[in-house]
Amino acid sequence: MKRRMETRLSDVGNYIHLSAGRSLGKRVGVMDLSFEAESPLVPPAELLERLPSCDWLLQGDRCQIFFPPSEAPGRPQEQRCWSSFLEHRVPVVTEEVAREALLSFVDSKCCYGSAAAGDLVILELKQQALRRYRLETFSESRISEWTFQPFTNHSVDGPQRGTSPRLWDIKVQVPPMFQEDTRKFQVPHSSLVKECHKCHGHGRYKCSSCHGAGTVRCPSCSGAKRKARPARRCQMCSGSGRQRCSTCSGRGNKTCATCKGEKKLLHFLQLVIVWKNSLFEFVSEHQLDCPGELLAKARGETLFKDENTMVYPIVDFPLREICLASQRGIAEHSATLASRARVLQQRQTIELIPLTEVRYWYRGKTYVYYIYGTDRRVYVVDDPERCCCGCAIL
């Protein structure tokens, strides 16, 4: 087991996408990191032996995942009254409104003519009100990884200064709810200075291009010192057959890129905190032909909003498909996040999305377009005056 623990953990960056975070104030008590370093071959074994035990799990000999503490159950479910929802009416889309929406659309597209929008004859308006259920779960996950930076003779916060806290005991400032972020911190009392594993403590290493000679064979004469055609001394190497190595500038060695010439490295445990907003969406079924991806992004009118540390499935909504979506979304988020993150806040909403199908006649043919969302966006199936330079509709 000890041998497995000594396997390097820093490839956790492949497990989850990490982005640079904002620094915190001094009151947080941990150092915000921005240094990105090459991984050591193994973490310091002597430091591993001196670190306190934590709640962790090895995955494939690489990644340490720290599980969150259990949270108290949320509030009991409340009875909801949907009378206001049942009384809600969708604003009627008239022919004038439909024509104005299309004119606004063609004005924003270089490949669509406005003649059809002005001269079309509207044959039929089919209006439908859709309901979109959306669940957002804002969670926090913490993982640790070994990393290092060049040691510049500064003070070392190692085990001799105290016991490292468990990762979930480290206090940090949480970003605003439902705003994703990633931050990195050095775990207190986890540092140790070791000789650089890349240059073995020399600060420099032999140049791989010239193998320490400082010169390389002349690429023009291939080291022959003279050129066959015409027969004369090689001008590029002045007849020496060698040229100064451009990789090391003729020194024969290079400054170690790992320790930056400092000869030693400061190894430490790095805490990576990821705040993520998981999203589940469902749009009620409809009989019209408007693409679902547009309706998922459409702007709607909020009919219901429930936000708390934990939300309960909606069970008494008049549309059963919304109730089933709520139950499915909450179950999926619970199953996905239960073993790897702590839920900080949940928010579920029900929105009304108006959708209108407009059938119109123009120059002997029938065409269709859709008006969707509270901001009356337009999706044109086939514009009679569209050019062919390839503007995207969606």
XYZ file of N, CA and C in Angstrom, residues 61-251:
573
model
N -4.039 4.542 -8.914
C -2.718 4.892 -8.397
C -2.363 6.360 -8.582
N -3.328 7.215 -8.892
C -2.955 8.586 -9.215
C -3.668 9.636 -8.373
N -4.951 9.644 -8.394
C -5.706 10.790 -7.905
C -6.266 10.577 -6.507
N -6.119 11.554 -5.651
C -6.735 11.534 -4.339
C -8.005 12.371 -4.381
N -9.141 11.750 -4.121
C -10.413 12.463 -4.086
C -10.860 12.545 -2.636
N -11.108 13.742 -2.165
C -11.490 13.922 -0.777
C -12.991 14.128 -0.696
N -13.649 13.255 0.053
C -15.088 13.284 0.129
C -15.550 14.321 1.137
N -16.662 14.994 0.854
C -17.149 16.044 1.744
C -17.801 15.456 2.985
N -17.865 16.253 4.049
C -18.590 15.791 5.231
C -20.073 15.727 4.945
N -20.772 14.861 5.657
C -22.207 14.734 5.442
C -22.918 15.990 5.917
N -23.951 16.366 5.198
C -24.706 17.570 5.514
C -26.027 17.196 6.170
N -26.553 18.135 6.942
C -27.848 17.914 7.582
C -28.931 17.928 6.517
N -29.991 17.132 6.694
C -31.064 17.120 5.702
C -31.728 18.480 5.585
N -32.310 18.736 4.418
C -32.953 20.026 4.151
C -34.301 20.144 4.833
N -34.975 21.230 4.507
C -36.258 21.508 5.142
C -37.314 20.531 4.655
N -38.392 20.327 5.396
C -39.473 19.458 4.913
C -40.172 20.081 3.722
N -40.753 19.236 2.883
C -41.419 19.709 1.681
C -42.686 20.481 2.039
N -42.894 21.572 1.321
C -44.054 22.420 1.567
C -45.144 22.145 0.530
N -46.366 22.371 0.932
C -47.484 22.272 0.000
C -47.521 23.532 -0.855
N -47.670 23.353 -2.141
C -47.664 24.493 -3.048
C -49.038 24.664 -3.667
N -49.361 25.908 -3.964
C -50.641 26.214 -4.606
C -50.359 26.668 -6.031
N -50.984 25.995 -6.987
C -50.720 26.280 -8.394
C -51.854 27.086 -9.035
N -52.714 27.678 -8.232
C -53.852 28.406 -8.794
C -53.396 29.578 -9.661
N -52.341 30.273 -9.223
C -51.848 31.404 -10.018
C -51.305 30.933 -11.357
N -50.695 29.740 -11.372
C -50.197 29.199 -12.624
C -51.342 28.879 -13.577
N -52.403 28.271 -13.058
C -53.532 27.887 -13.898
C -54.226 29.106 -14.486
N -54.133 30.231 -13.777
C -54.783 31.442 -14.257
C -53.932 32.204 -15.263
N -52.666 31.793 -15.419
C -51.769 32.542 -16.297
C -52.139 32.324 -17.769
N -52.106 33.385 -18.521
C -52.428 33.321 -19.944
C -51.240 33.822 -20.770
N -51.012 33.162 -21.873
C -49.923 33.561 -22.770
C -50.382 34.739 -23.624
N -49.555 35.788 -23.766
C -49.910 36.905 -24.641
C -50.162 36.429 -26.068
N -51.230 36.900 -26.664
C -51.611 36.475 -28.010
C -50.694 37.136 -29.046
N -50.206 36.334 -30.007
C -49.402 36.853 -31.113
C -50.336 37.148 -32.275
N -50.473 38.417 -32.616
C -51.332 38.836 -33.727
C -50.543 38.813 -35.025
N -51.234 39.028 -36.148
C -50.552 39.083 -37.439
C -49.538 40.221 -37.463
N -49.902 41.344 -36.862
C -48.987 42.486 -36.832
C -47.718 42.154 -36.049
N -47.882 41.517 -34.910
C -46.728 41.123 -34.099
C -45.865 40.116 -34.850
N -46.490 39.158 -35.522
C -45.752 38.141 -36.275
C -44.948 38.759 -37.400
N -45.541 39.746 -38.091
C -44.841 40.401 -39.197
C -43.664 41.237 -38.681
N -43.869 41.932 -37.569
C -42.792 42.751 -36.995
C -41.629 41.879 -36.530
N -41.925 40.716 -35.958
C -40.871 39.812 -35.511
C -40.040 39.315 -36.690
N -40.703 39.005 -37.815
C -39.981 38.547 -38.996
C -39.137 39.656 -39.601
N -39.694 40.881 -39.657
C -38.924 42.011 -40.181
C -37.675 42.270 -39.346
N -37.810 42.164 -38.037
C -36.661 42.344 -37.156
C -35.617 41.263 -37.394
N -36.082 40.048 -37.680
C -35.161 38.948 -37.949
C -34.386 39.157 -39.247
N -35.080 39.497 -40.335
C -34.399 39.637 -41.631
C -33.455 40.833 -41.626
N -33.755 41.857 -40.814
C -32.852 43.003 -40.721
C -31.516 42.623 -40.085
N -31.523 41.572 -39.272
C -30.298 41.156 -38.587
C -29.499 40.140 -39.383
N -30.033 39.694 -40.538
C -29.357 38.691 -41.351
C -29.042 39.278 -42.729
N -27.770 39.131 -43.129
C -27.376 39.703 -44.413
C -27.931 38.914 -45.587
N -28.287 37.656 -45.378
C -28.689 36.790 -46.490
C -30.198 36.666 -46.660
N -30.979 37.445 -45.949
C -32.427 37.328 -46.049
C -33.027 38.638 -46.551
N -33.897 38.514 -47.547
C -34.536 39.694 -48.108
C -35.733 40.130 -47.293
N -36.002 41.433 -47.282
C -37.116 41.968 -46.500
C -38.398 42.086 -47.320
N -38.312 41.848 -48.646
C -39.496 41.990 -49.490
C -40.582 41.002 -49.101
N -40.165 39.751 -48.866
C -41.145 38.733 -48.504
C -41.800 39.055 -47.179
N -41.010 39.559 -46.214
C -41.558 39.888 -44.898
C -42.610 40.981 -44.995
N -42.443 41.899 -45.946
C -43.407 42.984 -46.075
C -44.625 42.616 -46.891
N -44.472 41.715 -47.860
C -45.569 41.401 -48.786
C -46.263 40.075 -48.510
N -45.793 39.319 -47.530
C -46.373 38.003 -47.298
C -47.821 38.098 -46.817
N -48.546 37.025 -47.062
C -49.934 36.914 -46.588
C -49.973 35.812 -45.532
N -50.238 36.174 -44.301
C -50.276 35.203 -43.214
C -51.555 34.379 -43.327
N -51.391 33.065 -43.398
C -52.524 32.162 -43.557
C -53.020 31.617 -42.219
N -52.083 31.322 -41.302
C -52.482 30.679 -40.053
C -51.462 30.945 -38.956
N -51.961 31.126 -37.745
C -51.125 31.280 -36.555
C -51.488 30.169 -35.568
N -50.511 29.312 -35.257
C -50.710 28.275 -34.256
C -49.867 28.610 -33.035
N -50.544 28.855 -31.928
C -49.833 29.273 -30.731
C -49.904 28.200 -29.651
N -48.768 28.016 -28.965
C -48.706 27.013 -27.919
C -47.814 27.525 -26.800
N -48.152 27.180 -25.564
C -47.352 27.563 -24.398
C -46.616 26.335 -23.882
N -45.292 26.399 -23.898
C -44.476 25.297 -23.399
C -44.003 25.613 -21.983
N -43.694 24.568 -21.238
C -43.140 24.738 -19.903
C -41.738 24.114 -19.874
N -40.818 24.885 -19.359
C -39.441 24.393 -19.246
C -39.085 24.262 -17.772
N -38.674 23.053 -17.399
C -38.200 22.813 -16.041
C -36.674 22.863 -16.052
N -36.111 23.557 -15.076
C -34.652 23.682 -15.002
C -34.198 23.489 -13.555
N -33.226 22.603 -13.369
C -32.640 22.369 -12.053
C -31.159 22.716 -12.105
N -30.724 23.562 -11.186
C -29.314 23.923 -11.054
C -28.826 23.451 -9.688
N -27.702 22.765 -9.681
C -27.094 22.300 -8.434
C -25.677 22.842 -8.352
N -25.452 23.709 -7.380
C -24.143 24.339 -7.195
C -23.375 23.526 -6.149
N -22.258 22.950 -6.570
C -21.519 22.038 -5.697
C -20.052 22.429 -5.596
N -19.419 21.899 -4.572
C -17.991 22.133 -4.334
C -17.293 20.789 -4.184
N -16.222 20.591 -4.924
C -15.421 19.379 -4.800
C -13.980 19.755 -4.514
N -13.295 18.896 -3.773
C -11.912 19.170 -3.394
C -11.057 17.954 -3.713
N -9.926 18.199 -4.320
C -8.960 17.145 -4.607
C -7.579 17.658 -4.235
N -6.657 16.756 -3.994
C -5.279 17.142 -3.688
C -4.358 16.596 -4.753
N -3.250 17.284 -4.942
C -2.244 16.826 -5.897
C -0.883 17.286 -5.419
N 0.113 16.476 -5.704
C 1.480 16.896 -5.403
C 1.960 17.847 -6.484
N 2.626 18.888 -6.077
C 3.229 19.807 -7.032
C 4.492 20.373 -6.396
N 5.177 21.217 -7.086
C 6.417 21.784 -6.553
C 6.720 23.086 -7.271
N 7.680 23.802 -6.718
C 8.180 25.023 -7.338
C 9.647 25.175 -6.943
N 10.434 25.957 -7.702
C 11.838 26.152 -7.330
C 11.949 26.732 -5.920
N 12.884 26.201 -5.154
C 13.097 26.671 -3.787
C 14.099 27.811 -3.800
N 13.689 28.960 -3.274
C 14.520 30.172 -3.300
C 14.935 30.598 -1.899
N 15.200 29.637 -1.036
C 15.679 29.902 0.327
C 14.705 30.709 1.177
N 13.414 30.564 0.898
C 12.431 31.207 1.753
C 12.006 30.230 2.853
N 11.231 30.718 3.796
C 10.827 29.872 4.916
C 9.951 28.718 4.421
N 10.073 27.579 5.073
C 9.365 26.371 4.674
C 8.297 26.040 5.713
N 7.042 25.947 5.248
C 5.934 25.598 6.132
C 5.738 24.085 6.094
N 6.580 23.374 6.835
C 6.554 21.924 6.821
C 5.874 21.318 8.033
N 5.914 19.990 8.150
C 5.272 19.300 9.275
C 5.804 19.724 10.634
N 7.041 20.259 10.671
C 7.594 20.691 11.944
C 6.831 21.870 12.548
N 6.006 22.524 11.742
C 5.227 23.665 12.234
C 3.817 23.271 12.672
N 3.487 22.031 12.532
C 2.160 21.602 12.957
C 1.600 20.530 12.036
N 0.438 20.063 12.381
C -0.228 19.021 11.607
C -1.065 19.636 10.495
N -0.963 19.083 9.296
C -1.767 19.584 8.176
C -3.241 19.310 8.426
N -4.104 20.278 8.177
C -5.543 20.059 8.375
C -6.110 19.159 7.284
N -7.230 18.503 7.599
C -7.950 17.786 6.553
C -8.444 18.793 5.525
N -8.550 18.337 4.296
C -8.862 19.272 3.219
C -10.199 19.966 3.404
N -11.188 19.268 3.961
C -12.492 19.896 4.147
C -12.544 20.784 5.382
N -11.454 20.781 6.169
C -11.383 21.688 7.315
C -10.752 23.026 6.945
N -10.181 23.124 5.749
C -9.571 24.379 5.306
C -10.672 25.342 4.876
N -10.706 26.508 5.521
C -11.750 27.485 5.253
C -11.364 28.380 4.078
N -12.248 28.497 3.118
C -12.029 29.372 1.968
C -13.321 30.143 1.699
N -13.188 31.219 0.966
C -14.351 32.031 0.618
C -15.053 31.434 -0.597
N -16.318 31.152 -0.438
C -17.109 30.563 -1.526
C -17.523 31.663 -2.497
N -17.410 31.441 -3.808
C -17.862 32.443 -4.778
C -19.374 32.598 -4.723
N -19.918 33.607 -5.383
C -21.376 33.769 -5.425
C -22.045 32.494 -5.936
N -23.210 32.193 -5.373
C -23.901 30.963 -5.726
C -24.158 30.870 -7.232
N -23.973 29.678 -7.768
C -24.230 29.324 -9.157
C -23.238 29.980 -10.123
N -22.099 30.473 -9.595
C -21.039 31.001 -10.450
C -19.826 30.081 -10.340
N -19.498 29.411 -11.431
C -18.422 28.419 -11.408
C -17.055 29.083 -11.226
N -16.178 28.364 -10.550
C -14.835 28.886 -10.303
C -13.925 27.725 -9.927
N -12.616 27.916 -10.080
C -11.615 26.942 -9.662
C -10.472 27.688 -8.998
N -10.066 27.226 -7.812
C -8.957 27.867 -7.102
C -8.024 26.806 -6.538
N -6.753 27.212 -6.387
C -5.726 26.306 -5.881
C -5.072 26.933 -4.649
N -4.821 26.090 -3.645
C -4.208 26.570 -2.424
C -3.158 25.567 -1.954
N -2.124 26.096 -1.304
C -1.125 25.232 -0.695
C -1.640 24.766 0.660
N -1.613 23.456 0.881
C -2.068 22.916 2.155
C -1.067 23.287 3.244
N -1.506 23.908 4.325
C -0.571 24.299 5.398
C 0.212 23.117 5.947
N 1.482 23.355 6.279
C 2.378 22.398 6.923
C 2.617 21.146 6.079
N 2.557 21.257 4.766
C 2.766 20.082 3.904
C 4.014 20.206 3.039
N 4.875 21.191 3.298
C 6.010 21.474 2.418
C 7.272 20.728 2.845
N 8.104 20.433 1.873
C 9.382 19.783 2.120
C 10.335 20.144 0.990
N 11.588 20.464 1.337
C 12.604 20.817 0.342
C 13.390 19.569 -0.028
N 13.537 19.344 -1.353
C 14.296 18.210 -1.843
C 15.177 18.646 -3.007
N 16.213 17.870 -3.252
C 17.088 18.098 -4.401
C 16.292 17.937 -5.687
N 16.559 18.763 -6.671
C 15.834 18.707 -7.943
C 16.040 17.341 -8.609
N 14.935 16.693 -8.957
C 15.021 15.368 -9.554
C 15.445 15.409 -11.022
N 15.375 16.578 -11.636
C 15.711 16.701 -13.055
C 17.219 16.851 -13.273
N 17.847 17.728 -12.487
C 19.286 17.988 -12.673
C 20.105 17.394 -11.547
N 19.449 16.675 -10.607
C 20.120 16.044 -9.470
C 20.892 17.052 -8.630
N 20.334 18.244 -8.505
C 20.914 19.247 -7.619
C 22.046 20.058 -8.209
N 22.265 19.978 -9.508
C 23.347 20.755 -10.126
C 22.885 22.109 -10.641
N 21.623 22.264 -10.886
C 21.111 23.536 -11.406
C 21.234 23.645 -12.909
N 22.050 22.782 -13.509
C 22.245 22.788 -14.954
C 22.343 21.330 -15.418
N 22.154 21.118 -16.705
C 22.344 19.776 -17.255
C 22.923 19.882 -18.658
N 23.551 18.771 -19.087
C 24.248 18.753 -20.370
C 23.262 18.985 -21.505
N 23.672 19.810 -22.459
C 22.832 20.110 -23.620
C 22.650 18.845 -24.444
N 21.403 18.535 -24.774
C 21.118 17.320 -25.539
C 21.441 17.468 -27.020
N 21.597 18.699 -27.487
C 21.891 18.908 -28.917
C 23.361 18.718 -29.238
N 24.238 19.263 -28.388
C 25.677 19.170 -28.663
C 26.374 18.206 -27.716
N 25.608 17.593 -26.785
C 26.154 16.629 -25.819
C 27.293 17.226 -24.997
N 27.192 18.508 -24.699
C 28.171 19.176 -23.843
C 29.349 19.769 -24.572
N 29.452 19.570 -25.889
C 30.617 20.062 -26.625
C 30.533 21.556 -26.904
N 29.367 22.089 -26.978
C 29.205 23.511 -27.273
C 29.121 23.793 -28.752
N 29.497 22.811 -29.584
C 29.430 22.968 -31.033
C 28.747 21.753 -31.642
N 28.230 21.959 -32.843
C 27.590 20.876 -33.588
C 28.160 20.844 -35.002
N 27.922 19.749 -35.690
C 28.433 19.626 -37.051
C 27.748 20.645 -37.947
N 28.539 21.268 -38.817
C 28.013 22.302 -39.704
C 26.959 21.697 -40.633
N 25.756 22.249 -40.646
C 24.708 21.692 -41.504
C 24.935 21.969 -42.982
N 25.808 22.938 -43.296
C 26.033 23.289 -44.702
C 26.996 22.319 -45.376
N 28.108 22.000 -44.711
C 29.107 21.102 -45.309
C 29.126 19.736 -44.655
N 28.217 19.509 -43.698
C 28.114 18.236 -42.981
C 29.428 17.853 -42.305
N 30.216 18.869 -41.903
C 31.459 18.611 -41.176
C 32.660 18.392 -42.065
N 32.483 18.473 -43.413
C 33.600 18.212 -44.333
C 34.538 19.400 -44.463
N 34.173 20.540 -43.972
C 34.958 21.779 -43.988
C 34.996 22.455 -45.346
N 34.767 21.690 -46.420
C 34.787 22.250 -47.761
C 33.508 21.850 -48.491
N 33.139 22.652 -49.479
C 31.980 22.373 -50.316
C 32.467 21.780 -51.628
N 31.805 20.728 -52.079
C 32.235 20.042 -53.305
C 31.952 20.881 -54.532
N 30.801 21.559 -54.560
C 30.417 22.356 -55.729
C 29.957 23.732 -55.277
N 30.732 24.758 -55.653
C 32.102 24.684 -56.207
C 33.089 24.287 -55.118
N 34.218 23.784 -55.501
C 35.217 23.311 -54.553
C 35.859 24.508 -53.853
N 35.448 24.758 -52.652
C 35.990 25.875 -51.869
C 35.676 25.634 -50.399
N 36.333 26.440 -49.574
C 36.119 26.316 -48.143
C 34.698 26.733 -47.786
N 34.077 25.979 -46.853
C 32.696 26.282 -46.419
C 32.667 27.629 -45.727
N 31.836 28.514 -46.239
C 31.753 29.864 -45.683
C 30.964 29.893 -44.378
N 30.041 28.962 -44.212
C 29.181 28.998 -43.024
C 29.952 28.660 -41.758
N 30.895 27.716 -41.831
C 31.669 27.342 -40.638
C 33.114 27.817 -40.722
N 33.430 28.597 -41.775
C 34.789 29.120 -41.980
C 35.825 28.000 -42.068
N 35.396 26.846 -42.599
C 36.321 25.745 -42.816
C 36.595 24.910 -41.592
N 35.873 25.139 -40.498
C 36.130 24.349 -39.277
C 35.292 23.073 -39.224
N 34.214 23.029 -39.962
C 33.346 21.870 -39.945
C 32.380 21.842 -38.767
N 32.494 22.830 -37.883
C 31.648 22.880 -36.695
C 31.003 24.265 -36.579
N 29.880 24.295 -35.901
C 29.192 25.545 -35.623
C 28.783 25.591 -34.163
N 28.651 26.822 -33.649
C 28.232 26.958 -32.255
C 26.807 26.433 -32.086
N 26.595 25.685 -31.042
C 25.269 25.103 -30.774
C 24.283 26.219 -30.437
N 23.197 26.273 -31.200
C 22.209 27.324 -30.981
C 21.319 27.022 -29.776
N 21.230 25.765 -29.376
C 20.370 25.388 -28.248
C 20.917 25.909 -26.931
N 22.213 25.778 -26.719
C 22.820 26.218 -25.457
C 23.718 27.429 -25.636
N 23.726 28.022 -26.841
C 24.569 29.191 -27.150
C 26.047 28.912 -26.941
N 26.449 27.649 -27.166
C 27.863 27.299 -27.095
C 28.372 26.981 -25.707
N 27.498 27.016 -24.692
C 27.962 26.754 -23.321
C 28.101 25.271 -23.028
